[in-house]
CSV table of N, CA and C in Angstrom, one decimal:
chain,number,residue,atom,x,y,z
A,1,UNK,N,-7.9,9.3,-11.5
A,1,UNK,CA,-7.2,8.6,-10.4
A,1,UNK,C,-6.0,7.8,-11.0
A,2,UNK,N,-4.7,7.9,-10.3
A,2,UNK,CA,-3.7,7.1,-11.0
A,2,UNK,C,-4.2,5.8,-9.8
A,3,UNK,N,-3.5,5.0,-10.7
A,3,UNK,CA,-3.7,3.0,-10.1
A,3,UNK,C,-3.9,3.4,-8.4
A,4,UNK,N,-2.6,3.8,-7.9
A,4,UNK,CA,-2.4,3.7,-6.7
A,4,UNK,C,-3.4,4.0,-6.0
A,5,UNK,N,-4.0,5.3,-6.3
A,5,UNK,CA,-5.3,5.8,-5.5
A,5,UNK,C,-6.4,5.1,-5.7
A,6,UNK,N,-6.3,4.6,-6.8
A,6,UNK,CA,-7.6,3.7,-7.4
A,6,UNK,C,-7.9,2.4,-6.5
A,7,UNK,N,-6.7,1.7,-6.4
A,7,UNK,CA,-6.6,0.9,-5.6
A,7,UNK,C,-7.0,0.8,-3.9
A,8,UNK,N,-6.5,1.7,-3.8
A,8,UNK,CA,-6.7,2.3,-2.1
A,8,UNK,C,-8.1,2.2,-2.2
A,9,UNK,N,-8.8,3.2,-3.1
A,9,UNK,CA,-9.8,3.5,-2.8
A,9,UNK,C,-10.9,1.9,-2.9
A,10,UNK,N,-10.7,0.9,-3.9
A,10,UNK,CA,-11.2,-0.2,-4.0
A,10,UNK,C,-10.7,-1.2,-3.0
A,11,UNK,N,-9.8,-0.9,-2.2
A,11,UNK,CA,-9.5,-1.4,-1.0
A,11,UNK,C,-9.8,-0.7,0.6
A,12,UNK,N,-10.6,0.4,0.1
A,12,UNK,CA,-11.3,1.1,1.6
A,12,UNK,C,-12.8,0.4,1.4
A,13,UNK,N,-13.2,0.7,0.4
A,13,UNK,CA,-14.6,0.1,0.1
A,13,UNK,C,-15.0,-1.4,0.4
A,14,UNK,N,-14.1,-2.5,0.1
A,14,UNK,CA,-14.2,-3.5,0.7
A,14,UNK,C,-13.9,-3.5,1.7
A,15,UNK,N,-13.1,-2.9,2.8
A,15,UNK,CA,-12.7,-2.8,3.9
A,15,UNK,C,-13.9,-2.5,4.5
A,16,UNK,N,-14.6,-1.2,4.5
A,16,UNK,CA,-15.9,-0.6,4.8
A,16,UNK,C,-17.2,-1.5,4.7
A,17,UNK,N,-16.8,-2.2,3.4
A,17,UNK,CA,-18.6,-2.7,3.5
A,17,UNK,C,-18.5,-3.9,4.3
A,18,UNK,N,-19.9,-4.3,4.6
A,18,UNK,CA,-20.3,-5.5,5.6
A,18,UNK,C,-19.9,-6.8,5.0
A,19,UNK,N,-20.0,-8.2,5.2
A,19,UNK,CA,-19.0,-9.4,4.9
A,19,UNK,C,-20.7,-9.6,4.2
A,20,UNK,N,-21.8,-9.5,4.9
A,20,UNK,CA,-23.2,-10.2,4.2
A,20,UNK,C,-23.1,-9.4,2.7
A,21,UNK,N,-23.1,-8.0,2.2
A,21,UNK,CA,-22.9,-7.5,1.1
A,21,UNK,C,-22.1,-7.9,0.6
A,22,UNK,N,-20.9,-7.9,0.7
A,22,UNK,CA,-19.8,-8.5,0.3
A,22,UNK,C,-20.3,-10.0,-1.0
A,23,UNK,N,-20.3,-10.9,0.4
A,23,UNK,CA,-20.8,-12.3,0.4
A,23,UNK,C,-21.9,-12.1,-0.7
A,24,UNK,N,-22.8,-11.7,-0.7
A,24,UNK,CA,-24.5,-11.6,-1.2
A,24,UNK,C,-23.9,-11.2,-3.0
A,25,UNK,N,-22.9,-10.1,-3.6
A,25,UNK,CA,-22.3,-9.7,-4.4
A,25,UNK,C,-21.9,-10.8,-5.3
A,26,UNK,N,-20.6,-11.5,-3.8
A,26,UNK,CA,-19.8,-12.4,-4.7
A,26,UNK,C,-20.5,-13.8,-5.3
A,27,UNK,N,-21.5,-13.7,-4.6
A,27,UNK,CA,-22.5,-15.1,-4.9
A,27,UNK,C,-23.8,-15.1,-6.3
A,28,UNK,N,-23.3,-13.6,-5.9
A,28,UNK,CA,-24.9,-13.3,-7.5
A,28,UNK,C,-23.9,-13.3,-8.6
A,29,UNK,N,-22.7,-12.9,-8.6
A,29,UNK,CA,-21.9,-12.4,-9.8
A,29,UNK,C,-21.5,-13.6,-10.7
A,30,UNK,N,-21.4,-15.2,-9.6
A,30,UNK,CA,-21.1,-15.8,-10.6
A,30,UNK,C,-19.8,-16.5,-11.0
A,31,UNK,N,-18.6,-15.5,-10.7
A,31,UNK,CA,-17.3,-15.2,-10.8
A,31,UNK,C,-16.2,-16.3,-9.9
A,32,UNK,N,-15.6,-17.0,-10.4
A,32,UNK,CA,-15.0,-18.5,-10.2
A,32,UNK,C,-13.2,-18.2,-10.3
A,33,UNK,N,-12.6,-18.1,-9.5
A,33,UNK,CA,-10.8,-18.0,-9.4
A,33,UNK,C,-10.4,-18.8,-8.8
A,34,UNK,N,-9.5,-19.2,-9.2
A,34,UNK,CA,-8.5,-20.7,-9.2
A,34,UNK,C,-7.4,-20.0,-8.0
A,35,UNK,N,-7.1,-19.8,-6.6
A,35,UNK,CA,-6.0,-19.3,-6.0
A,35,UNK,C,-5.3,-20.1,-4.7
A,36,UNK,N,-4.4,-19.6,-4.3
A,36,UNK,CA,-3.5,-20.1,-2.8
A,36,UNK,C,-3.6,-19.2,-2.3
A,37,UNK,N,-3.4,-20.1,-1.0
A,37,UNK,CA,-3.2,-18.6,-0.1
A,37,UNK,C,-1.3,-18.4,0.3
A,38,UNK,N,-1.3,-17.0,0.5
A,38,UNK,CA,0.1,-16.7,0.8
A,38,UNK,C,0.1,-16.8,2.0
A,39,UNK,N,-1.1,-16.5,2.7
A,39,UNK,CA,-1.0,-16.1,4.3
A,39,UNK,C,-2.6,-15.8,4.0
A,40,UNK,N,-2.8,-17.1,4.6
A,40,UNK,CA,-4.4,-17.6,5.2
A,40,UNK,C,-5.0,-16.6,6.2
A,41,UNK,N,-6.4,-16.5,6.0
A,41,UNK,CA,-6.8,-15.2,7.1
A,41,UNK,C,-6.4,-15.7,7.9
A,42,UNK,N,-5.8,-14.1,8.8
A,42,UNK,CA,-5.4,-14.4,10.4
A,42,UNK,C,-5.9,-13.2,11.3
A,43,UNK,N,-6.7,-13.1,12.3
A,43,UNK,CA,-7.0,-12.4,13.3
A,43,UNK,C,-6.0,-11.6,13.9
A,44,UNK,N,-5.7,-10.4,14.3
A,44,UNK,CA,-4.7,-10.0,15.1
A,44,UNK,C,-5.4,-8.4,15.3
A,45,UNK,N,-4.7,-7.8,16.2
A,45,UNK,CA,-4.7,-6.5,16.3
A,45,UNK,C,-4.1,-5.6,16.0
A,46,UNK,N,-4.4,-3.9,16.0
A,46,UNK,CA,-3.7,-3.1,15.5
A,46,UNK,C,-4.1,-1.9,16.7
A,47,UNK,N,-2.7,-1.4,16.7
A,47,UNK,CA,-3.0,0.5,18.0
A,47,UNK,C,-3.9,1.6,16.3
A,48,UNK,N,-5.0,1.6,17.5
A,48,UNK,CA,-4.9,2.9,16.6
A,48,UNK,C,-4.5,4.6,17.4
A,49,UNK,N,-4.2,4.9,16.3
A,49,UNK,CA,-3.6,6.8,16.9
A,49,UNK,C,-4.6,7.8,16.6
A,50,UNK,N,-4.7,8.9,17.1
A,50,UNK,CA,-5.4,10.0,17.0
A,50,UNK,C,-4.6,11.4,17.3
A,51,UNK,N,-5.0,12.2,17.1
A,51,UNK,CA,-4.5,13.5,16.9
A,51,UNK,C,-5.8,14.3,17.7
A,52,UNK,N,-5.0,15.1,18.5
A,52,UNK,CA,-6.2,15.8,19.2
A,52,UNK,C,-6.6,17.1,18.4
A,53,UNK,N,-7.4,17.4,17.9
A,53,UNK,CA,-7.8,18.6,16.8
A,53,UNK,C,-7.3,17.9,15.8
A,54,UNK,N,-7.0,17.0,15.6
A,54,UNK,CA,-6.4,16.3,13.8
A,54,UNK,C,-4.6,17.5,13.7
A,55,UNK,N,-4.6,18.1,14.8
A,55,UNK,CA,-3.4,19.0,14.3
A,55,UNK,C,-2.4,18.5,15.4
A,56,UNK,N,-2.4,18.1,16.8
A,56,UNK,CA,-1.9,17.5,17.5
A,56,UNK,C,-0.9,17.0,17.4
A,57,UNK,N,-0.1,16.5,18.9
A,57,UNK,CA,0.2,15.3,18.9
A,57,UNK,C,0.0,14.4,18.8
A,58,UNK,N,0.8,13.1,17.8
A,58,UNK,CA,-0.4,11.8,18.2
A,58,UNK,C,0.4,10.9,19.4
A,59,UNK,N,-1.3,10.1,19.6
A,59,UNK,CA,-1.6,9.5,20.8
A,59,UNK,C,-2.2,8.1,20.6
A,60,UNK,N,-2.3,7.0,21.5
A,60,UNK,CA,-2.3,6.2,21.3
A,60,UNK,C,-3.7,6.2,21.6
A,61,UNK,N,-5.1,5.7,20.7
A,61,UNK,CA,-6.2,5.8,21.1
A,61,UNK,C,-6.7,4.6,21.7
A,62,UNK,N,-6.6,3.2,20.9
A,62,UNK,CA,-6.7,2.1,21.3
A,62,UNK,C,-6.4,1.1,20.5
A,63,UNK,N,-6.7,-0.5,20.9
A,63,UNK,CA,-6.3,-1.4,20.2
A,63,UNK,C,-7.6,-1.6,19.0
A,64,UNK,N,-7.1,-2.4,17.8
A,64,UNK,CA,-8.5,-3.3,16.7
A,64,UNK,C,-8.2,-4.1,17.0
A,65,UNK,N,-9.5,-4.8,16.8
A,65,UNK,CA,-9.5,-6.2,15.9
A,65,UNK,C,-9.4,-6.3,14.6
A,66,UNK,N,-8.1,-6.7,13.4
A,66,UNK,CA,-8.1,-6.7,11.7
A,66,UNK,C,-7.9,-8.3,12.0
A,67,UNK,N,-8.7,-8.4,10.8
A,67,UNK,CA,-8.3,-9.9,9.9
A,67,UNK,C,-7.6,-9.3,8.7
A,68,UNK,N,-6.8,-10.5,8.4
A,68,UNK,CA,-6.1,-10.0,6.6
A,68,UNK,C,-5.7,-11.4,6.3
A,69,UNK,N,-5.3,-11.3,5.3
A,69,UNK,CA,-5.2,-12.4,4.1
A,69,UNK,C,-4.8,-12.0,2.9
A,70,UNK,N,-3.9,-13.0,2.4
A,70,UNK,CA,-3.0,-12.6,0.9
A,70,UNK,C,-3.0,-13.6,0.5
A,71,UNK,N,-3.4,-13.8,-0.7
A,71,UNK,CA,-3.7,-15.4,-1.7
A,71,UNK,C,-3.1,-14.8,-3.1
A,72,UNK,N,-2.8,-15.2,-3.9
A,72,UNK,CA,-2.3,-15.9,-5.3
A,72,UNK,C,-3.1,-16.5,-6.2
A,73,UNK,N,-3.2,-15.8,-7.3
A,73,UNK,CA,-4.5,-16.6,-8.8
A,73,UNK,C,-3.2,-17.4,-9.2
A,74,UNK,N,-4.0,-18.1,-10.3
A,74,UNK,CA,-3.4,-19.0,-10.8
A,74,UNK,C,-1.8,-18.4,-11.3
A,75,UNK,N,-2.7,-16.9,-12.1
A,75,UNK,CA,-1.4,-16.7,-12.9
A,75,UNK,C,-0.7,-15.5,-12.0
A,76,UNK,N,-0.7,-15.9,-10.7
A,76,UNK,CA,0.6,-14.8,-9.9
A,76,UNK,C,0.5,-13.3,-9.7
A,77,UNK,N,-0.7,-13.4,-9.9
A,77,UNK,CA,-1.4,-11.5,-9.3
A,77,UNK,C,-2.0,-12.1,-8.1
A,78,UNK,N,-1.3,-11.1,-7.1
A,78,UNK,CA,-1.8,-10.9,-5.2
A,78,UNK,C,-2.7,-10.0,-5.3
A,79,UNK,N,-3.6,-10.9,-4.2
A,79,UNK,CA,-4.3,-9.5,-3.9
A,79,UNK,C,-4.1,-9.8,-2.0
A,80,UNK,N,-4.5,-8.8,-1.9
A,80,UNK,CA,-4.8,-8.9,0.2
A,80,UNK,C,-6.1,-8.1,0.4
A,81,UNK,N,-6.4,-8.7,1.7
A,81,UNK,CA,-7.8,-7.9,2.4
A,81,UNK,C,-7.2,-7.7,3.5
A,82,UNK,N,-7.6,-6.3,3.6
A,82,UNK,CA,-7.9,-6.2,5.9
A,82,UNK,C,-8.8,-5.6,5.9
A,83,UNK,N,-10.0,-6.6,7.1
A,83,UNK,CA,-11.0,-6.2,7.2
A,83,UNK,C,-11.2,-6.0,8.7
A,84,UNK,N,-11.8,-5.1,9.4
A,84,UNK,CA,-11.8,-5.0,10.9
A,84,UNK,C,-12.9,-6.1,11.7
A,85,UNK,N,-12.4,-6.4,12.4
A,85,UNK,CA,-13.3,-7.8,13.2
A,85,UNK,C,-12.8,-8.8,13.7
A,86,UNK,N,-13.4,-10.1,13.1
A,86,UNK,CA,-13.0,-11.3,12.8
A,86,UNK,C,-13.5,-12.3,11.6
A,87,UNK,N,-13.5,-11.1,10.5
A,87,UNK,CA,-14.4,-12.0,9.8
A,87,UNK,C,-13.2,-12.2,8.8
A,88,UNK,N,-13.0,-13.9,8.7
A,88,UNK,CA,-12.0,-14.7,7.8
A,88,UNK,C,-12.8,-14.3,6.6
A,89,UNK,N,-14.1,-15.1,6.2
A,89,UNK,CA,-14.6,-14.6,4.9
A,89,UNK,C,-14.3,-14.2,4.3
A,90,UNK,N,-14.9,-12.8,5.2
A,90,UNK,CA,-14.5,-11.3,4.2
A,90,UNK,C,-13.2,-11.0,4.2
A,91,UNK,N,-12.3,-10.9,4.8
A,91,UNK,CA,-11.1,-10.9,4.7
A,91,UNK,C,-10.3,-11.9,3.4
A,92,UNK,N,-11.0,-12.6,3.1
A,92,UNK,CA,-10.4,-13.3,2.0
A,92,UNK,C,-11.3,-13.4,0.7
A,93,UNK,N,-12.4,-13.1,0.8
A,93,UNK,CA,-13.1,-12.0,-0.1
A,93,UNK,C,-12.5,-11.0,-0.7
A,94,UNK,N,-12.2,-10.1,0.4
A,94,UNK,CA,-11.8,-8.8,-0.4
A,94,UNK,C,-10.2,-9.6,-1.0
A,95,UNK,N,-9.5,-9.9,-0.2
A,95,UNK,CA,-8.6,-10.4,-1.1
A,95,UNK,C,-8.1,-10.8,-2.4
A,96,UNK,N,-9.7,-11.7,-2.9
A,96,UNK,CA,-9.7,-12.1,-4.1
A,96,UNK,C,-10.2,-11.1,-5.2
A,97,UNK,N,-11.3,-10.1,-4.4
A,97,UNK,CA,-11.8,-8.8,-5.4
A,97,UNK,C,-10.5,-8.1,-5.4
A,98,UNK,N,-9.3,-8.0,-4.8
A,98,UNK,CA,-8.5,-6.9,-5.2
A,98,UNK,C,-7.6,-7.6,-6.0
A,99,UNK,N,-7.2,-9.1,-6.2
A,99,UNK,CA,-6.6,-9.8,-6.9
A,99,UNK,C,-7.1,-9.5,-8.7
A,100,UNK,N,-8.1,-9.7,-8.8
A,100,UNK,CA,-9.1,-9.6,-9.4
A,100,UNK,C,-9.1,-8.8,-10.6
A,101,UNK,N,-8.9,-7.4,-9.5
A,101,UNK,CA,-9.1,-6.0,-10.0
A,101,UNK,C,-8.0,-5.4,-10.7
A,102,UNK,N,-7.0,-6.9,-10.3
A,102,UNK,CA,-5.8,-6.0,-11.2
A,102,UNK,C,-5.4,-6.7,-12.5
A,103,UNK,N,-6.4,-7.7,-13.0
A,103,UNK,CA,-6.0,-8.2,-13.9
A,103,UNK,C,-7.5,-8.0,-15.2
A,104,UNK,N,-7.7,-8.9,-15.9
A,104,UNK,CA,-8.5,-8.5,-17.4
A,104,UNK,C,-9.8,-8.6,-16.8
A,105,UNK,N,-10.0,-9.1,-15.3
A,105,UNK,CA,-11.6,-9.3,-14.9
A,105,UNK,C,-11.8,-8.0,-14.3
A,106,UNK,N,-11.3,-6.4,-14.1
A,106,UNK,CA,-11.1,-5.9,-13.7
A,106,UNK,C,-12.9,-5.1,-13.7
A,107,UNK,N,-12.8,-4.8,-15.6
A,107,UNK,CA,-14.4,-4.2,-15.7
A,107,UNK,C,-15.4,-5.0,-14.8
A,108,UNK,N,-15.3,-6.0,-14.7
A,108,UNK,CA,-16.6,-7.3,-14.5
A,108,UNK,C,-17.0,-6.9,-12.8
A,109,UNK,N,-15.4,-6.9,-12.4
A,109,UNK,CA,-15.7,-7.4,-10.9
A,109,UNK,C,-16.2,-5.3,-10.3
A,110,UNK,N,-15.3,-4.5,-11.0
A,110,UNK,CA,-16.3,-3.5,-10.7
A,110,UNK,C,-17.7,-3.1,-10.8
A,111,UNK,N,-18.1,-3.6,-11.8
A,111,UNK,CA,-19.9,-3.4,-12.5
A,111,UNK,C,-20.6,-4.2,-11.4
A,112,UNK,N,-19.9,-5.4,-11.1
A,112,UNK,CA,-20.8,-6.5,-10.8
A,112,UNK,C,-20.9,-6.3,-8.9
A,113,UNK,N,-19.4,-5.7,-8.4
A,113,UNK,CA,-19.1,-5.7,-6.9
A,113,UNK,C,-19.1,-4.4,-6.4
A,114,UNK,N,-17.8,-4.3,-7.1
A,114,UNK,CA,-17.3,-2.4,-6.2
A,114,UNK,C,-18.8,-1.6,-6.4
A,115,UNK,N,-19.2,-1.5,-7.7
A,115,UNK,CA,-19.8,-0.2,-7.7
A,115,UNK,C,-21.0,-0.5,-7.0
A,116,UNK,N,-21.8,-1.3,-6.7
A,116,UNK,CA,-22.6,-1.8,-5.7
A,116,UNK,C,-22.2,-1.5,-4.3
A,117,UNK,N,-21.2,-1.8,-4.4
A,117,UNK,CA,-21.0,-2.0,-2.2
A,117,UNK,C,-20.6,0.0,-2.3
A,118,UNK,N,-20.2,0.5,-3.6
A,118,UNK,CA,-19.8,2.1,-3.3
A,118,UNK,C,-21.0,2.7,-3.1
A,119,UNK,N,-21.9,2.4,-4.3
A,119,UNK,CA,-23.5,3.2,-4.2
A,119,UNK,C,-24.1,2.7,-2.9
A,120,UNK,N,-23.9,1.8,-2.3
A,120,UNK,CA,-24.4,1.5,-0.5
A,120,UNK,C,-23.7,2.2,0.4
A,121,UNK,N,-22.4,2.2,0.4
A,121,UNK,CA,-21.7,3.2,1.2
A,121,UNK,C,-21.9,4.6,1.2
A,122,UNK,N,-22.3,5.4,0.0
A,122,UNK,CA,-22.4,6.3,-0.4
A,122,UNK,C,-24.2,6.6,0.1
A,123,UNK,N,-24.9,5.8,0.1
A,123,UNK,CA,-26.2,5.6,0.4
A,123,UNK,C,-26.1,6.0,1.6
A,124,UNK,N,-25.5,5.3,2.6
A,124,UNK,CA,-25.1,5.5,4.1
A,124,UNK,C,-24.7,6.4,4.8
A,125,UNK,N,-23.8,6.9,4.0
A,125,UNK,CA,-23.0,8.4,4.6
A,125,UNK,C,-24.2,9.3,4.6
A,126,UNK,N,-25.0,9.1,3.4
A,126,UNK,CA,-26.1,10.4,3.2
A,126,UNK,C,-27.1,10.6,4.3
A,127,UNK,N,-27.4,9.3,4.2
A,127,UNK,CA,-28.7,8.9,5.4
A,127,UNK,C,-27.8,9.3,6.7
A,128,UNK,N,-26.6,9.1,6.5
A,128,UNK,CA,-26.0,9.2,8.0
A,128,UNK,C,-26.0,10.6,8.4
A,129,UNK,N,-25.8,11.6,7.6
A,129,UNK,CA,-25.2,12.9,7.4
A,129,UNK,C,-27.1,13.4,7.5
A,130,UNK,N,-27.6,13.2,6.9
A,130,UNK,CA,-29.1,13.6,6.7
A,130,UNK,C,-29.9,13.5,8.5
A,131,UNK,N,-29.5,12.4,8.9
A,131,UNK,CA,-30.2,12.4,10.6
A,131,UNK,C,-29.2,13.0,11.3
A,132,UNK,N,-27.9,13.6,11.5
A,132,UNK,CA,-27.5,14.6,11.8
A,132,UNK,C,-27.6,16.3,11.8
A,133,UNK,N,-27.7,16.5,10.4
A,133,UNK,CA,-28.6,17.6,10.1
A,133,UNK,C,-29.5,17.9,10.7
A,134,UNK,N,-30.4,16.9,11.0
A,134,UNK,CA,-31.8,17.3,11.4
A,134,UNK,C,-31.8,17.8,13.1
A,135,UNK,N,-30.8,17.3,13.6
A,135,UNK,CA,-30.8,17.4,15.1
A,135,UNK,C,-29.8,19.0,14.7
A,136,UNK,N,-29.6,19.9,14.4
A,136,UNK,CA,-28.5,21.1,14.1
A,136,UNK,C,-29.2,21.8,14.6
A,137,UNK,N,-28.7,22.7,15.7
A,137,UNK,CA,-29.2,23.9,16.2
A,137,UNK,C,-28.4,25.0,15.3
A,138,UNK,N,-29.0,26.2,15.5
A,138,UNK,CA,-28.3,27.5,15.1
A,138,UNK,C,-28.5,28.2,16.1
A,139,UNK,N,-27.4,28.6,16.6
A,139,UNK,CA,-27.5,29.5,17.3
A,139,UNK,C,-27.1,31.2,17.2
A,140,UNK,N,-27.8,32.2,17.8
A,140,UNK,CA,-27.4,33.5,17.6
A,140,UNK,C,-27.3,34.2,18.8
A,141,UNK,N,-26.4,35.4,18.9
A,141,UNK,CA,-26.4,36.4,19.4
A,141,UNK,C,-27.3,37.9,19.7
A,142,UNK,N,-28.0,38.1,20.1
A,142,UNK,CA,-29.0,39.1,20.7
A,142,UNK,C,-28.1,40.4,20.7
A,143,UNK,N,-28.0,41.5,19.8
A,143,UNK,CA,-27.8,42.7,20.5
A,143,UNK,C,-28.2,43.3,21.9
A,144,UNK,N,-27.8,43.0,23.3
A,144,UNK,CA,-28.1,43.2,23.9
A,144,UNK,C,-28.1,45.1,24.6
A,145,UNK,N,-27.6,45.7,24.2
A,145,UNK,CA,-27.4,47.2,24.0
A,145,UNK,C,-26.6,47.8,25.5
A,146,UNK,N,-25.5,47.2,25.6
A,146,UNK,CA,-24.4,47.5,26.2
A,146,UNK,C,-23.1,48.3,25.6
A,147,UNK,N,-23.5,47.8,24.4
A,147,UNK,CA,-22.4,49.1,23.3
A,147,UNK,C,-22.3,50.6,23.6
C-alpha cells in the first residue's frame, strides 16, 4: 500500500468503527498528545449520491449526519476525523489517531487501535455475510419437454 491508500484505509476504519470501541481502545492504550484544535468538532450534513446499477446516472439519494474535526500535535502534524452521526468524541478521536499515525507513534497506535477496531470490522462483515448466506435460495430450471 503506498501512504495515500494506507491512510484512507486507516481513515475508513475509524470512520466505520463505533465511538464506544474507539473510546474503550483509546483508554486501554494509555497514549497522551499534547494538541489544538484547527476546527473543533462540528455537526453538519452531507448529499449522498447513488448510481442506479453502480453504472448509472448519479442521483441524489439523501442527506448525512458527519461530524469532523481537525486539531494540531504539538509538533504540526494534522490529523482530521469524519465520523457519521453526531458524535464529537469520536470525531475528534479519530482525528488524533490519524495525527498520530503519521508521525514516530505510528507502530504503537496501530498494534494498540487500528488493528483491533480492523479485526472487529472484519469480524462483522463475516458474521454479517455468514447470516445472509444462510437465508440463499438456489434456484433451477426443470426441463420441461417442450423442445
Amino acid at each position: 500500500m503506498n501512504d495515500r491508500s494506507e491512510r484512507q484505509h486507516w481513515m475508513g476504519v475509524l470512520a466505520r468503527t463505533s465511538s464506544h470501541d474507539l473510546d474503550r481502545l483509546w483508554r486501554t492504550a494509555g497514549i497522551a498528545a499534547e494538541y489544538r484544535h484547527l476546527r473543533p468538532p462540528e455537526v453538519g450534513s452531507v448529499m449522498v449520491r447513488g448510481r442506479t446499477g453502480a453504472s448509472g446516472a448519479a442521483f441524489n439519494l439523501g442527506e448525512m449526519t458527519v461530524t469532523r474535526c481537525t486539531l494540531r500535535l504539538a509538533d504540526g502534524t494534522v490529523g482530521h476525523g469524519y465520523v457519521q452521526g453526531r458524535g464529537k468524541a469520536h470525531a475528534e478521536q479519530a482525528a488524533l489517531v490519524d495525527a498520530l499515525m503519521q508521525g514516530p507513534k505510528a507502530a504503537l497506535m496501530r498494534a494498540r487501535i487500528l488493528s483491533p477496531l480492523a479485526e472487529a470490522e472484519a469480524a462483522r462483515r463475516h458474521a454479517r455475510a455468514a447470516k445472509a448466506a444462510a437465508t440463499k435460495v438456489d434456484f433451477f430450471t426443470m426441463v420441461r419437454g417442450e423442445d
